[in-house]
């Protein structure tokens, strides 16, 4: 009986000191599902992180030429690793890239706002990083991503709890092209050649659209090499049998930029 009383007191103390966001998380008491690989046979999900960068339109056009679908995990501001100072997801060119990818039938996922290591942040901070990117997608595309990829693939239960609170699932990968860790394009091609030779049931890739070598050389090689093995190129949502975007009681519609559209 004493232990029950103490537990109730502890919950009251937490409730009194918690923010509304934290209370929302306590009420949900869930952890988001983490997907590390696809489910369906003979499918490859090509994913591209850190967009929408200046090469995104070319990635989209290349995928379209192959009849392939890809997934773009997008972040928002110059802190998304490669951004020149001051660049923002609401810049006209970046919105155009995202719209082109979305209208071409490719999937847009969340890579959070500033590409921070989410495992170093509090609940409120993680929530803010996710929410800002979702809001941008609602404004620009009229949709809210149901799938997110944490920067660096780093996650913990706090990240999973916030994602669950936001009705999102988490996606990592089972094949890394190595383009972001210093591999040459030839070394990345060797990785694709090796995985093609192994011919697993399916492949969930990690690439970055911020490297010209990935966009202009590695991507065509990957498409040619994996296509020769009979794989079909699909979105992450399709390879997982999931909806790409969250359903809501409110129907989102692309908006018109105003003074609130800033980073």
XYZ file of N, CA, C and O in Angstrom, residues 19-22 24-25 112-113 118 121-134 158-159 161-168 246:
136
model
N 5.397 20.311 -18.669
C 4.757 21.189 -19.641
C 3.624 20.427 -20.302
O 3.528 19.203 -20.196
N 2.716 21.127 -21.048
C 1.637 20.429 -21.751
C 2.159 19.365 -22.708
O 1.560 18.305 -22.857
N 3.289 19.659 -23.378
C 3.854 18.684 -24.317
C 4.259 17.424 -23.572
O 4.008 16.305 -24.002
N 4.911 17.595 -22.404
C 5.358 16.447 -21.630
C 4.173 15.643 -21.118
O 4.199 14.412 -21.097
N 1.313 15.410 -22.574
C 0.775 14.709 -23.728
C 1.545 13.405 -23.940
O 0.973 12.375 -24.246
N 2.850 13.458 -23.754
C 3.666 12.264 -23.904
C 3.368 11.245 -22.826
O 3.326 10.043 -23.089
N 13.959 16.460 -39.702
C 13.906 17.463 -38.629
C 14.468 18.810 -39.074
O 14.911 18.976 -40.202
N 14.433 19.769 -38.183
C 14.637 21.160 -38.552
C 16.103 21.538 -38.770
O 16.491 22.015 -39.829
N 19.398 14.300 -32.030
C 18.202 14.355 -31.186
C 18.406 13.691 -29.834
O 17.692 13.999 -28.881
N 18.951 16.087 -26.895
C 17.948 17.111 -26.647
C 16.881 16.629 -25.672
O 16.659 15.434 -25.498
N 16.198 17.591 -25.077
C 15.079 17.299 -24.185
C 13.839 16.955 -25.001
O 13.801 17.117 -26.230
N 12.808 16.502 -24.293
C 11.526 16.218 -24.953
C 11.041 17.425 -25.742
O 10.706 17.320 -26.925
N 10.975 18.570 -25.093
C 10.468 19.769 -25.751
C 11.296 20.141 -26.975
O 10.761 20.557 -28.010
N 12.609 19.999 -26.886
C 13.486 20.353 -27.996
C 13.312 19.409 -29.179
O 13.276 19.849 -30.331
N 13.191 18.121 -28.893
C 12.960 17.156 -29.968
C 11.616 17.436 -30.636
O 11.490 17.445 -31.865
N 10.610 17.678 -29.824
C 9.278 17.990 -30.344
C 9.336 19.207 -31.262
O 8.739 19.214 -32.347
N 10.067 20.230 -30.865
C 10.182 21.448 -31.664
C 10.865 21.162 -32.999
O 10.440 21.682 -34.039
N 11.922 20.349 -32.985
C 12.631 20.010 -34.217
C 11.725 19.264 -35.199
O 11.792 19.475 -36.415
N 10.878 18.412 -34.686
C 9.962 17.668 -35.546
C 8.822 18.551 -36.030
O 8.459 18.552 -37.213
N 8.248 19.298 -35.102
C 7.061 20.100 -35.425
C 7.356 21.150 -36.486
O 6.558 21.350 -37.419
N 8.481 21.827 -36.397
C 8.800 22.899 -37.352
C 8.880 22.367 -38.784
O 8.412 23.020 -39.731
N 9.485 21.198 -38.942
C 9.594 20.628 -40.283
C 8.230 20.192 -40.805
O 7.899 20.421 -41.976
N 7.429 19.585 -39.957
C 6.087 19.189 -40.374
C 5.255 20.400 -40.779
O 4.505 20.360 -41.767
N 13.521 8.632 -25.814
C 12.938 9.968 -25.807
C 12.520 10.373 -27.216
O 11.419 10.899 -27.440
N 13.389 10.125 -28.187
C 13.076 10.430 -29.583
C 11.890 9.603 -30.052
O 10.966 10.115 -30.697
N 9.528 8.346 -28.216
C 8.309 8.781 -27.527
C 7.731 10.032 -28.181
O 6.521 10.151 -28.366
N 8.600 10.973 -28.549
C 8.117 12.194 -29.202
C 7.534 11.855 -30.567
O 6.477 12.362 -30.953
N 8.213 10.989 -31.317
C 7.709 10.601 -32.631
C 6.336 9.942 -32.504
O 5.423 10.225 -33.290
N 6.185 9.071 -31.517
C 4.882 8.435 -31.297
C 3.825 9.474 -30.955
O 2.682 9.402 -31.424
N 4.212 10.443 -30.149
C 3.303 11.521 -29.787
C 2.835 12.289 -31.016
O 1.702 12.772 -31.071
N 3.705 12.370 -32.026
C 3.387 13.087 -33.257
C 2.860 12.151 -34.348
O 2.759 12.546 -35.514
N 2.561 10.908 -33.966
C 2.015 9.938 -34.916
C 2.939 9.706 -36.106
O 2.491 9.631 -37.259
N 4.213 9.613 -35.804
C 5.195 9.322 -36.836
C 5.940 8.033 -36.519
O 6.145 7.688 -35.352
N 0.477 11.719 -42.818
C -0.481 11.589 -41.736
C -1.862 12.069 -42.171
O -1.985 13.056 -42.898
